[in-house]
CSV table of C-alpha atoms and ligand atoms in Angstrom, one decimal:
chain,number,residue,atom,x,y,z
A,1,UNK,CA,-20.7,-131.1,-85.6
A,2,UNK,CA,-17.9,-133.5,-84.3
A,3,UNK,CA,-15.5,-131.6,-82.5
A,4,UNK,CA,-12.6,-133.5,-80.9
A,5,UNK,CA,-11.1,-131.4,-77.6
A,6,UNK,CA,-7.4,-131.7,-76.8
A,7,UNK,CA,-6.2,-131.9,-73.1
A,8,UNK,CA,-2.2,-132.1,-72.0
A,9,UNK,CA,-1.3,-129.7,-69.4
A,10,UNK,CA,-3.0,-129.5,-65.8
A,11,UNK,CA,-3.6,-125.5,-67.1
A,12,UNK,CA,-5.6,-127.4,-70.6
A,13,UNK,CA,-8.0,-129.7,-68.2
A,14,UNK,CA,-9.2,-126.1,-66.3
A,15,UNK,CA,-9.8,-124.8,-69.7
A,16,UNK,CA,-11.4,-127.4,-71.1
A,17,UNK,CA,-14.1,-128.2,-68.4
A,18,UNK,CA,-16.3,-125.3,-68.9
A,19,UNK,CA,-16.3,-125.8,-73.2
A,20,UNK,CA,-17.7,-129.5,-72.4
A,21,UNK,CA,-20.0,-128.1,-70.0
A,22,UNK,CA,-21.3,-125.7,-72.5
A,23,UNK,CA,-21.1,-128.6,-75.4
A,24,UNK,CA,-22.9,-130.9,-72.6
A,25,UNK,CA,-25.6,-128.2,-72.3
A,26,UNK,CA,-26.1,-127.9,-76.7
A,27,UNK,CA,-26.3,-131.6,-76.5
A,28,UNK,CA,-29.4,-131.4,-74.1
A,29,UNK,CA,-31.3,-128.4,-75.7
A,30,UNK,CA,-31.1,-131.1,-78.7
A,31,UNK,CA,-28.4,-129.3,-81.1
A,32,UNK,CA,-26.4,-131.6,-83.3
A,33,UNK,CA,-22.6,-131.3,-81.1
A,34,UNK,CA,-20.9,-134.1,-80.5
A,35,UNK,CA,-17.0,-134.2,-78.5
A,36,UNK,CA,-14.5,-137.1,-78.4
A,37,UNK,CA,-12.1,-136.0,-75.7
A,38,UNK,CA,-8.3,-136.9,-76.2
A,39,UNK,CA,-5.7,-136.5,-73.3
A,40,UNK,CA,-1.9,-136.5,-74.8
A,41,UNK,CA,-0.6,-137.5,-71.4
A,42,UNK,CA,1.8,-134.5,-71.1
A,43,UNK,CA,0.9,-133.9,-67.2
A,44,UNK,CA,-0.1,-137.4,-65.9
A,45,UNK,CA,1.0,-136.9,-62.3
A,46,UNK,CA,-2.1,-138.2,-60.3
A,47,UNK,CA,-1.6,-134.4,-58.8
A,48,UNK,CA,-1.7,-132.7,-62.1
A,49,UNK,CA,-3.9,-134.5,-64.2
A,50,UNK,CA,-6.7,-137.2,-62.5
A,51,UNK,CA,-7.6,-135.0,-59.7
A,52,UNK,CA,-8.5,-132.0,-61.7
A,53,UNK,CA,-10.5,-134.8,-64.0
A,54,UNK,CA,-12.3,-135.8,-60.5
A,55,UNK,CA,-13.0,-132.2,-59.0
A,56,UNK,CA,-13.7,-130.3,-62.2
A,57,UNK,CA,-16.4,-133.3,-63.8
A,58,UNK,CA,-14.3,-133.5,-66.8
A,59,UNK,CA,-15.6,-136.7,-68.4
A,60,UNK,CA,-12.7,-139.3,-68.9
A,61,UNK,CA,-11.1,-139.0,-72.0
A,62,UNK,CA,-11.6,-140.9,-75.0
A,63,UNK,CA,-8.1,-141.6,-75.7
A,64,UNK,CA,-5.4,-141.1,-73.7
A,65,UNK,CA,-2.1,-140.8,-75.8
A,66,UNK,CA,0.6,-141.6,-73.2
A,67,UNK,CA,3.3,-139.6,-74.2
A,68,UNK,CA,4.5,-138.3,-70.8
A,69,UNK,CA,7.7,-136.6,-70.3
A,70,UNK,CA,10.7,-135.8,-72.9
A,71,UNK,CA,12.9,-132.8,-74.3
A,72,UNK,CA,11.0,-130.3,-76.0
A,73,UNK,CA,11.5,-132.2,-79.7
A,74,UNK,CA,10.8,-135.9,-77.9
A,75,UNK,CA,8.0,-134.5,-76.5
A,76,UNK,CA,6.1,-132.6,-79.5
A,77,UNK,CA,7.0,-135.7,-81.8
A,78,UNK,CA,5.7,-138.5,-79.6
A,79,UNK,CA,1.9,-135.9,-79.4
A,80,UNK,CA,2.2,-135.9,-83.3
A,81,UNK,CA,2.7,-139.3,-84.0
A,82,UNK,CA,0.3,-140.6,-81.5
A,83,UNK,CA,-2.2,-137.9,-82.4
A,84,UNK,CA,-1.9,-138.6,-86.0
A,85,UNK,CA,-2.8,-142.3,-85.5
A,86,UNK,CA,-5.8,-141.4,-83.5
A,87,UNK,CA,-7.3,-138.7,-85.8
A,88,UNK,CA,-7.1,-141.5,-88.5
A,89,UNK,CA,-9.5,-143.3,-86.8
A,90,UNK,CA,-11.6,-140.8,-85.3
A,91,UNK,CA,-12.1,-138.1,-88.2
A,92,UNK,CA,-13.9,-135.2,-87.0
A,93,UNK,CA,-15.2,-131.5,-88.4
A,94,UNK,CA,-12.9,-129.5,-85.5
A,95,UNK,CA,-10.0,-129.8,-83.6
A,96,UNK,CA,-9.7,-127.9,-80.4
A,97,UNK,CA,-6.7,-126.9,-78.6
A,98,UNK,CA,-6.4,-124.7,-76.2
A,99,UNK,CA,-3.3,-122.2,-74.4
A,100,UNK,CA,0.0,-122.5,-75.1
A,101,UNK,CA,1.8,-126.1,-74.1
A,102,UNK,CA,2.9,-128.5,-76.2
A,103,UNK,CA,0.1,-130.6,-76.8
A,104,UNK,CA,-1.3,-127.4,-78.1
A,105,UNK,CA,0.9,-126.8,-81.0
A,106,UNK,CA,1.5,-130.3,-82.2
A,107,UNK,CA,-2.2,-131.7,-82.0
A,108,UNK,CA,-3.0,-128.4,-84.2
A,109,UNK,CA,-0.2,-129.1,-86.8
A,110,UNK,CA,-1.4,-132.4,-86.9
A,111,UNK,CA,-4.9,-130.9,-87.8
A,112,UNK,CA,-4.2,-129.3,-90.3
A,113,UNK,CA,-2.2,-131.4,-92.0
A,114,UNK,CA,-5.0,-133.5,-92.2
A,115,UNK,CA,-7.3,-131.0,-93.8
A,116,UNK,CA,-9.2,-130.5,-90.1
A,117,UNK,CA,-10.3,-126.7,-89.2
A,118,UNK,CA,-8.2,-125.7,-85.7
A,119,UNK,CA,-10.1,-124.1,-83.1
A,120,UNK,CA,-7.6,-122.1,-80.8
A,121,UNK,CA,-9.3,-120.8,-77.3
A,122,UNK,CA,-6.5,-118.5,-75.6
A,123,UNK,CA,-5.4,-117.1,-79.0
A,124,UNK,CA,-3.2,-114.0,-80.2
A,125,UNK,CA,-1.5,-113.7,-76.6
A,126,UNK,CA,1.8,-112.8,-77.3
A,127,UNK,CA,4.8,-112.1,-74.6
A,128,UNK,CA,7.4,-111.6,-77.2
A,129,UNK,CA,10.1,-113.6,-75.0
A,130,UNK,CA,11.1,-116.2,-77.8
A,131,UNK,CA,12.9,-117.8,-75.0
A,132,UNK,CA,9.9,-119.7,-73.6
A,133,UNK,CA,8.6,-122.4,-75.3
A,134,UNK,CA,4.9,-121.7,-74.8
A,135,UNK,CA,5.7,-118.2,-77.0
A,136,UNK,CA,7.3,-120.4,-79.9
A,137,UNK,CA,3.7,-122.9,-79.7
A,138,UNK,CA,1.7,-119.9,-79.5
A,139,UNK,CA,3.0,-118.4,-82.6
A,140,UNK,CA,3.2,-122.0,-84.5
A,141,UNK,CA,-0.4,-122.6,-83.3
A,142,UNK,CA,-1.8,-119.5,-84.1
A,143,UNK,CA,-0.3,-119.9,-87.9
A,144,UNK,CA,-2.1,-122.4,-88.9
A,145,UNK,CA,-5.6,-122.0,-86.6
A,146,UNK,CA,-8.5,-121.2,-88.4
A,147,UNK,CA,-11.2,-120.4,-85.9
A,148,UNK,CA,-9.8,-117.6,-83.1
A,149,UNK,CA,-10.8,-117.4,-79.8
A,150,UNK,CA,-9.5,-114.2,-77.6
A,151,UNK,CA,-9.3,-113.5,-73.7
A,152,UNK,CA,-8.9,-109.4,-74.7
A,153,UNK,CA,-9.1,-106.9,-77.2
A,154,UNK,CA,-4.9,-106.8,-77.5
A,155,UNK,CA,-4.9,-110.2,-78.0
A,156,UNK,CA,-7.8,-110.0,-81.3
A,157,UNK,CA,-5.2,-107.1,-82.1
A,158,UNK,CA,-2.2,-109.2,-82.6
A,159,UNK,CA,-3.8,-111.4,-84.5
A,160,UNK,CA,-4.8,-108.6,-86.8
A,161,UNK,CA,-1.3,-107.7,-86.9
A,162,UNK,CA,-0.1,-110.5,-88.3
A,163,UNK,CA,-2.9,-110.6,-91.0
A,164,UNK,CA,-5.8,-113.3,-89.8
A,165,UNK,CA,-9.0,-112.3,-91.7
A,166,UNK,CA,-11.1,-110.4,-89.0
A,167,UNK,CA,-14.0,-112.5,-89.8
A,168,UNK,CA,-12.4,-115.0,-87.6
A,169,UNK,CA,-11.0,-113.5,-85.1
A,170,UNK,CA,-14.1,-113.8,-81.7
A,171,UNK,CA,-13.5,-112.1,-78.5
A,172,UNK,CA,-15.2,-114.1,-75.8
A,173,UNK,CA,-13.3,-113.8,-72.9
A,174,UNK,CA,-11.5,-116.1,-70.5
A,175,UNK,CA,-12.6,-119.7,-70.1
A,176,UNK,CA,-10.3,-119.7,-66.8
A,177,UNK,CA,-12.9,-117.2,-65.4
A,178,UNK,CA,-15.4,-119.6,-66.4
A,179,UNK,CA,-14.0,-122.4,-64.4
A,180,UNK,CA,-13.3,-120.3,-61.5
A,181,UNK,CA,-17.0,-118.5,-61.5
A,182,UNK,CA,-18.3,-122.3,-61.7
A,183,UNK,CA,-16.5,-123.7,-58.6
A,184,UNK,CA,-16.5,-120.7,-56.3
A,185,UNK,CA,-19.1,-121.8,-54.2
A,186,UNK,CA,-17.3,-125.4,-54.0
A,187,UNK,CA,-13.5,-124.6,-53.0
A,188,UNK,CA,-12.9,-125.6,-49.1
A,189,UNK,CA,-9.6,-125.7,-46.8
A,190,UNK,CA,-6.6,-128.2,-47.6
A,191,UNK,CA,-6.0,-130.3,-44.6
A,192,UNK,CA,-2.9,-128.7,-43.7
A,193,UNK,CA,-5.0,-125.3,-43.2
A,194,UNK,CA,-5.2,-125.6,-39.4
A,195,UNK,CA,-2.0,-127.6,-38.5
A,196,UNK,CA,-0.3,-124.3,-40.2
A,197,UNK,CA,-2.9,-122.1,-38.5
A,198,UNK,CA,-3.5,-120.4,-41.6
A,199,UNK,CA,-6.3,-117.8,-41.5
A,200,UNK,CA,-7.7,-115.8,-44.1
A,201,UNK,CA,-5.2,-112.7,-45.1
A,202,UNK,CA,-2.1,-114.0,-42.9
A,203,UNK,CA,0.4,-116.2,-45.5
A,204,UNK,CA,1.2,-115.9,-49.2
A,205,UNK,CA,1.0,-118.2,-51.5
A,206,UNK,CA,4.6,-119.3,-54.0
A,207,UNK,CA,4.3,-120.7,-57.0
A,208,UNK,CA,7.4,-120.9,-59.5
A,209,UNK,CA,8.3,-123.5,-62.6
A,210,UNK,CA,9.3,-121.6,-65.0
A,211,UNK,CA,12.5,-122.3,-66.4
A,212,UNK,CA,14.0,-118.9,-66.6
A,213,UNK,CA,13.5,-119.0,-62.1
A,214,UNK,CA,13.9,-122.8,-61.5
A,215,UNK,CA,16.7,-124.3,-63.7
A,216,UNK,CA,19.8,-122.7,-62.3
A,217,UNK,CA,19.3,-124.1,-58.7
A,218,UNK,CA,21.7,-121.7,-56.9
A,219,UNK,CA,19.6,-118.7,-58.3
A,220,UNK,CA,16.5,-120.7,-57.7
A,221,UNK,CA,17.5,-121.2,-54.0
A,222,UNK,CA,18.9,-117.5,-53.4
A,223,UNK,CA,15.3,-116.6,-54.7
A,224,UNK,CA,13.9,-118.9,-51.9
A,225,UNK,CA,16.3,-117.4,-49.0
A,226,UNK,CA,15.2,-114.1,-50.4
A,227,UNK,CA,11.7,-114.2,-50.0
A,228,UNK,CA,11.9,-116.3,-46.8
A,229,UNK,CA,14.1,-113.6,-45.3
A,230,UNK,CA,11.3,-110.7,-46.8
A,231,UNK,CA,8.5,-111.7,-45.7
A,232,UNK,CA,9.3,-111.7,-41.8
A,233,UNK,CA,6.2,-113.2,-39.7
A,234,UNK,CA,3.9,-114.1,-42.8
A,235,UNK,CA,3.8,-117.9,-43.7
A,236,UNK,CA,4.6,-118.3,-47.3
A,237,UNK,CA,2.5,-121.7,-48.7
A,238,UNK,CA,4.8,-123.4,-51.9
A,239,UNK,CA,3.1,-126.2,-53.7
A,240,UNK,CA,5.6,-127.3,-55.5
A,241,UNK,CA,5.6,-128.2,-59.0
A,242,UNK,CA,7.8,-131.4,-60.0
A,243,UNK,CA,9.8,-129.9,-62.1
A,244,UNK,CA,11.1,-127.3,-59.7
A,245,UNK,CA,11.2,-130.1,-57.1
A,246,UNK,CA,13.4,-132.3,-59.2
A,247,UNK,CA,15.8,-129.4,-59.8
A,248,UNK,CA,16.2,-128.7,-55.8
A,249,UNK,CA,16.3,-132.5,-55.1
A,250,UNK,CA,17.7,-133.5,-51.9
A,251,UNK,CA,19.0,-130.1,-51.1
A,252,UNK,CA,18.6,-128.7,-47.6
A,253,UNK,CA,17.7,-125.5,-47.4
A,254,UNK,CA,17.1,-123.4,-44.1
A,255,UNK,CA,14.0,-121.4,-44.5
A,256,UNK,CA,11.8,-120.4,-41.4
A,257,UNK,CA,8.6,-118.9,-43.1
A,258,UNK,CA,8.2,-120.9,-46.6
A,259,UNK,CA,6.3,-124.1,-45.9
A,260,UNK,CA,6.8,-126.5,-49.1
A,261,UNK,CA,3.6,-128.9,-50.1
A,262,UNK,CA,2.3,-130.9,-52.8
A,263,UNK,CA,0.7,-129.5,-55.9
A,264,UNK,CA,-3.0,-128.6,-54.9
A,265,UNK,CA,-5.9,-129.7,-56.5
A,266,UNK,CA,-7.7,-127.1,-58.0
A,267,UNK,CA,-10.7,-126.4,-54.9
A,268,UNK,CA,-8.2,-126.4,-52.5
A,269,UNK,CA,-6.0,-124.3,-54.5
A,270,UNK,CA,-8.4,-121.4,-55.3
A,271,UNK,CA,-9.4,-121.8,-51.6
A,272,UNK,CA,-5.9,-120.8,-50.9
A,273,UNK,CA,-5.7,-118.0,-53.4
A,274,UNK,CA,-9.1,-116.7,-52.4
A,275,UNK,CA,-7.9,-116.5,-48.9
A,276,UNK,CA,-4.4,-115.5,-49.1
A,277,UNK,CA,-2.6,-112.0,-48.2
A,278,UNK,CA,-1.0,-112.0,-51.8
A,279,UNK,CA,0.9,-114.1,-54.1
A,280,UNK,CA,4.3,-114.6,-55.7
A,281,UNK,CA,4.1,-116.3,-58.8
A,282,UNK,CA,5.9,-117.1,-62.4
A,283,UNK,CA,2.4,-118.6,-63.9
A,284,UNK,CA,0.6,-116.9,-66.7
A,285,UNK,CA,-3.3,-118.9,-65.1
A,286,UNK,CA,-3.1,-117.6,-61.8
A,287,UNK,CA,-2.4,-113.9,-62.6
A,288,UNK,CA,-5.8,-113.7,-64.3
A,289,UNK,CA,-7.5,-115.4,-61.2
A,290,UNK,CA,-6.0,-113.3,-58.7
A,291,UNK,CA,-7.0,-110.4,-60.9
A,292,UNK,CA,-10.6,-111.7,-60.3
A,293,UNK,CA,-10.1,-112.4,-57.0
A,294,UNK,CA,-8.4,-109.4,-56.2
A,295,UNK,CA,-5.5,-110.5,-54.7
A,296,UNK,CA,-2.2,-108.8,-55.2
A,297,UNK,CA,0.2,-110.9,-57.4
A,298,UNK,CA,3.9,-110.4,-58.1
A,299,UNK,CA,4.8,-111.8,-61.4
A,300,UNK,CA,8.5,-113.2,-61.2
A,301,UNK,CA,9.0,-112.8,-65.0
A,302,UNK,CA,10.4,-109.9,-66.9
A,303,UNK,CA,7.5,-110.4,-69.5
A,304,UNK,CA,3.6,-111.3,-69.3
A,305,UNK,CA,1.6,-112.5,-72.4
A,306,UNK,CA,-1.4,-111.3,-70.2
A,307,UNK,CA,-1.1,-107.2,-70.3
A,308,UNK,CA,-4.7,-106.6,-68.7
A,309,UNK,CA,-3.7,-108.7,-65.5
A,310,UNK,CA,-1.1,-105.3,-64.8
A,311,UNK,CA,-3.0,-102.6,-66.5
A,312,UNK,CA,-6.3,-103.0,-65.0
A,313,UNK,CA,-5.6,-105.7,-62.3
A,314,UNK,CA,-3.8,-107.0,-59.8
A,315,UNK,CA,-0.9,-107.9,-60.9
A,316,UNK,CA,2.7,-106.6,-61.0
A,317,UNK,CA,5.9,-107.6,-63.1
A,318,UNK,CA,8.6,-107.9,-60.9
A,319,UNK,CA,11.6,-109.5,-63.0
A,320,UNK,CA,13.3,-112.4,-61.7
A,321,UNK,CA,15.4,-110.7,-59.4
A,322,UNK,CA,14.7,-110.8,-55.4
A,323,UNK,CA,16.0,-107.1,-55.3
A,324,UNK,CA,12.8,-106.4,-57.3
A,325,UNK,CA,10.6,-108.6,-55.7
A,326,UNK,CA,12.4,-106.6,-52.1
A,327,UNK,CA,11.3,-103.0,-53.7
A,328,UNK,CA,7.8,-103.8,-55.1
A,329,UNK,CA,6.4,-105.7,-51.9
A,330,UNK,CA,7.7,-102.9,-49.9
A,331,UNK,CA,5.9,-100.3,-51.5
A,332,UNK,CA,2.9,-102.2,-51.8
A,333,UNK,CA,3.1,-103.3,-47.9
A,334,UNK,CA,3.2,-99.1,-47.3
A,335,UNK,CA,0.7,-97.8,-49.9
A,336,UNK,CA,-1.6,-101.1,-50.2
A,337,UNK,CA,-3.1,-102.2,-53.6
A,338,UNK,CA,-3.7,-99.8,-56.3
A,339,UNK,CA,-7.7,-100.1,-57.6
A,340,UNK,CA,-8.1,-103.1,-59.8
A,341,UNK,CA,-10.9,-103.6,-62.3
A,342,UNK,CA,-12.2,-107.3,-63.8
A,343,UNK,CA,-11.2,-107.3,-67.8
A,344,UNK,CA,-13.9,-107.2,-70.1
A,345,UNK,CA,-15.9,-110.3,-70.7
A,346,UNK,CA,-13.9,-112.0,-67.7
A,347,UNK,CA,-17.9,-113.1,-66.8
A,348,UNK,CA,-17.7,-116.6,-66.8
A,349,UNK,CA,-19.8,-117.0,-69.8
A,350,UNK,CA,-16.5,-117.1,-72.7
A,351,UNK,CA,-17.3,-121.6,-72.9
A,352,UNK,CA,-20.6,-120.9,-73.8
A,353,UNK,CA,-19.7,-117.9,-76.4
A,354,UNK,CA,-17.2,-120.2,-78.1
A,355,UNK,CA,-20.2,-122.9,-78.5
A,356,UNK,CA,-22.3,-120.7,-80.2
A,357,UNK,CA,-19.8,-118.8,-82.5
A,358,UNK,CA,-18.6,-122.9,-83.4
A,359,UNK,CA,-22.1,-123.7,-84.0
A,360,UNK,CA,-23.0,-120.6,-86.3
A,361,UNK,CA,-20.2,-121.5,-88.8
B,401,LIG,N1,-3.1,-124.6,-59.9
B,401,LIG,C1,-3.6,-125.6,-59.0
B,401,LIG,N2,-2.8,-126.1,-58.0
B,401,LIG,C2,-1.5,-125.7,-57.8
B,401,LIG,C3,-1.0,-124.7,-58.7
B,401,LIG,C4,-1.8,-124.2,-59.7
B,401,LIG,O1,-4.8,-125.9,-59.2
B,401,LIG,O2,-0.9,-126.2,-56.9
B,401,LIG,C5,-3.9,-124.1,-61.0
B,401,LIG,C6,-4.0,-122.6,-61.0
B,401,LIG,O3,-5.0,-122.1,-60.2
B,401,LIG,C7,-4.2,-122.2,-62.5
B,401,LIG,C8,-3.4,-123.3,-63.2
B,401,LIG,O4,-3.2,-124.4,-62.2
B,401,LIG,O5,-5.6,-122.3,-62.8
B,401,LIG,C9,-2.1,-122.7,-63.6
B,401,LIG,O6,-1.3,-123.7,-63.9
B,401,LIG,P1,0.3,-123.5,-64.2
B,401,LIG,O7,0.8,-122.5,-63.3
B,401,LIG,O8,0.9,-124.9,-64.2
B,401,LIG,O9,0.2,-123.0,-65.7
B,401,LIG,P2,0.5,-121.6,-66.4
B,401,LIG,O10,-0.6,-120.7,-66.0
B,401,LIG,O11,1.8,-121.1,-65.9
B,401,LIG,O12,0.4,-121.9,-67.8
């Protein structure tokens, strides 16, 4: 079986590493599995794509596609075309894509068109906010996949909904969780940790690049004064993303608590998680690995895509609005966090499910 394994995003390369470990350890019990590995060149920040290559022992990839940055339509297109070319040359039984990014939809359109079975790992998740483009490639994706691979029982359901035959539809839990259960005992202290005396439970960590918080930059920057102002004496750590960078540009802004740094790599980034007091966030990833953590995370979105992370974890939807964000860390600062469970099959063990569903078909 010759599966080729797309990679565009820096959340694709942490879902990825664990499936080539588990197609690595087929390969070595002697079962016929072969990967080629493409990279479409979406992230290609040395921040947010070779160092995740370098800590996470993701082999380099067989082809990388170049495409980098563009409007949504550029970007797609350029994947396709590019893509296309490549699976010319390097026919294979599978393609498989995983999440919800770009690269995502158009390598699996390109699939199919070419008579290739799509593998989809993170499939049927569903926020319903056709605003966000990740929605629009999950639903595109998810039309044309034939193999299903599901973090929860909601997300199997939606598929259901829409009709997929049942037969192909696997629940096998969260590849994230695999990466994170792999690396735990590896994550260590960014250098900054004691020049910000940081210690375990006294900052939060920020992250936000979502458009719907970052691309109006007076909104984005009353957000920043807002939680700078709420957080009184705790240090808030903000790797920022480019994107959100880009939009604030030269702009000077006078915060006291929130300490801005570069996009971590991912040991020093779960270090930080791990350690922090909570976290403010408008990604989709790190709501399901502070759920597993057990840290407290405030969602800055009015949807989630990932319903467990607030019914059984640790996470809460605030809305985009720093009046929100004011009212829910309060109450959680006076009654503490409510008791959090670990979702089903969140065991670090989905990569090598996947393998052996792929390999029974
Ligand atoms: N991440 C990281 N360093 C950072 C910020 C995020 O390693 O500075 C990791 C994070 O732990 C998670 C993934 O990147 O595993 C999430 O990426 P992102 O927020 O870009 O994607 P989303 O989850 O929103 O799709």
């Amino acid at each position: 079986m010759k599966i080729t394994i797309i990679a565009g995003a820096r959340p694709n390369f942490i879902k990825i590493a664990p499936i080539i470990k588990a197609v690595q350890k087929k390969q070595s019990e002697g079962k016929s599995i072969s990967f080629r590995l493409v990279h479409t060149g979406q992230h290609y920040d040395k921040n947010l794509s070779d160092t995740f290559f370098e800590e996470l022992n993701i082999p380099h990839p067989n082809a990388n596609l170049e495409v980098k940055s563009g409007s949504q339509a550029e970007q797609t297109a350029a994947i396709m075309i590019a893509f296309e070319k490549d699976l010319v040359q390097n026919p294979c039984d599978l393609v498989l894509v995983v999440g919800d990014v770009n690269s995502t939809m158009a390598c699996a359109i390109v699939a199919k068109k070419m008579n290739t079975k799509v593998v989809h790992v993170e499939a049927g998740i569903r926020s319903g906010d056709m605003t966000m483009p990740e929605e629009i490639n999950r639903i595109v994706t998810d039309s044309i996949t034939d193999y299903f691979f599901t973090t929860s029982t909601s997300a199997s359901e939606n598929l259901l909904k829409y009709g997929v035959e049942s037969s192909n539809v696997h629940f096998v839990g969260n590849v994230m969780i695999d990466t994170l259960y792999q690396n735990l005992d590896r994550i260590s202290a960014p250098s900054f940790w004691n020049n910000f005396n940081l210690e375990t439970g006294n900052y939060i960590i920020l992250t936000l690049h979502r458009p719907s918080n970052v691309d109006e930059e007076k909104s984005l920057i009353d957000l920043l004064e807002g939680i700078d102002k709420m957080v009184e004496n705790k240090k808030v750590i903000f790797p920022i993303h480019p994107r959100t960078k880009a939009i604030l540009g030269e702009t000077n802004l006078n915060l006291k608590n929130i300490l801005f740094v570069e996009p971590q790599g991912y040991l020093n980034f779960m270090f930080l998680i791990k350690n922090s007091f909570a976290v403010i966030t408008d990604s989709g990833g790190i709501s399901e690995e502070t759920t597993v953590l057990g840290i407290p995370c405030f969602t800055m979105r009015t949807t989630t895509e990932r319903p467990e992370t607030i019914e059984i974890g640790t996470n809460t939807l605030v809305g985009t609005s720093i009046e929100n964000l004011k009212e829910l860390f309060g109450a959680f600062l006076k009654s503490g966090l409510r008791k959090a469970e670990i979702p089903e099959l969140w065991d670090g063990k989905a990569s090598e499910r996947i393998i052996d569903i792929l390999l029974s078909k």
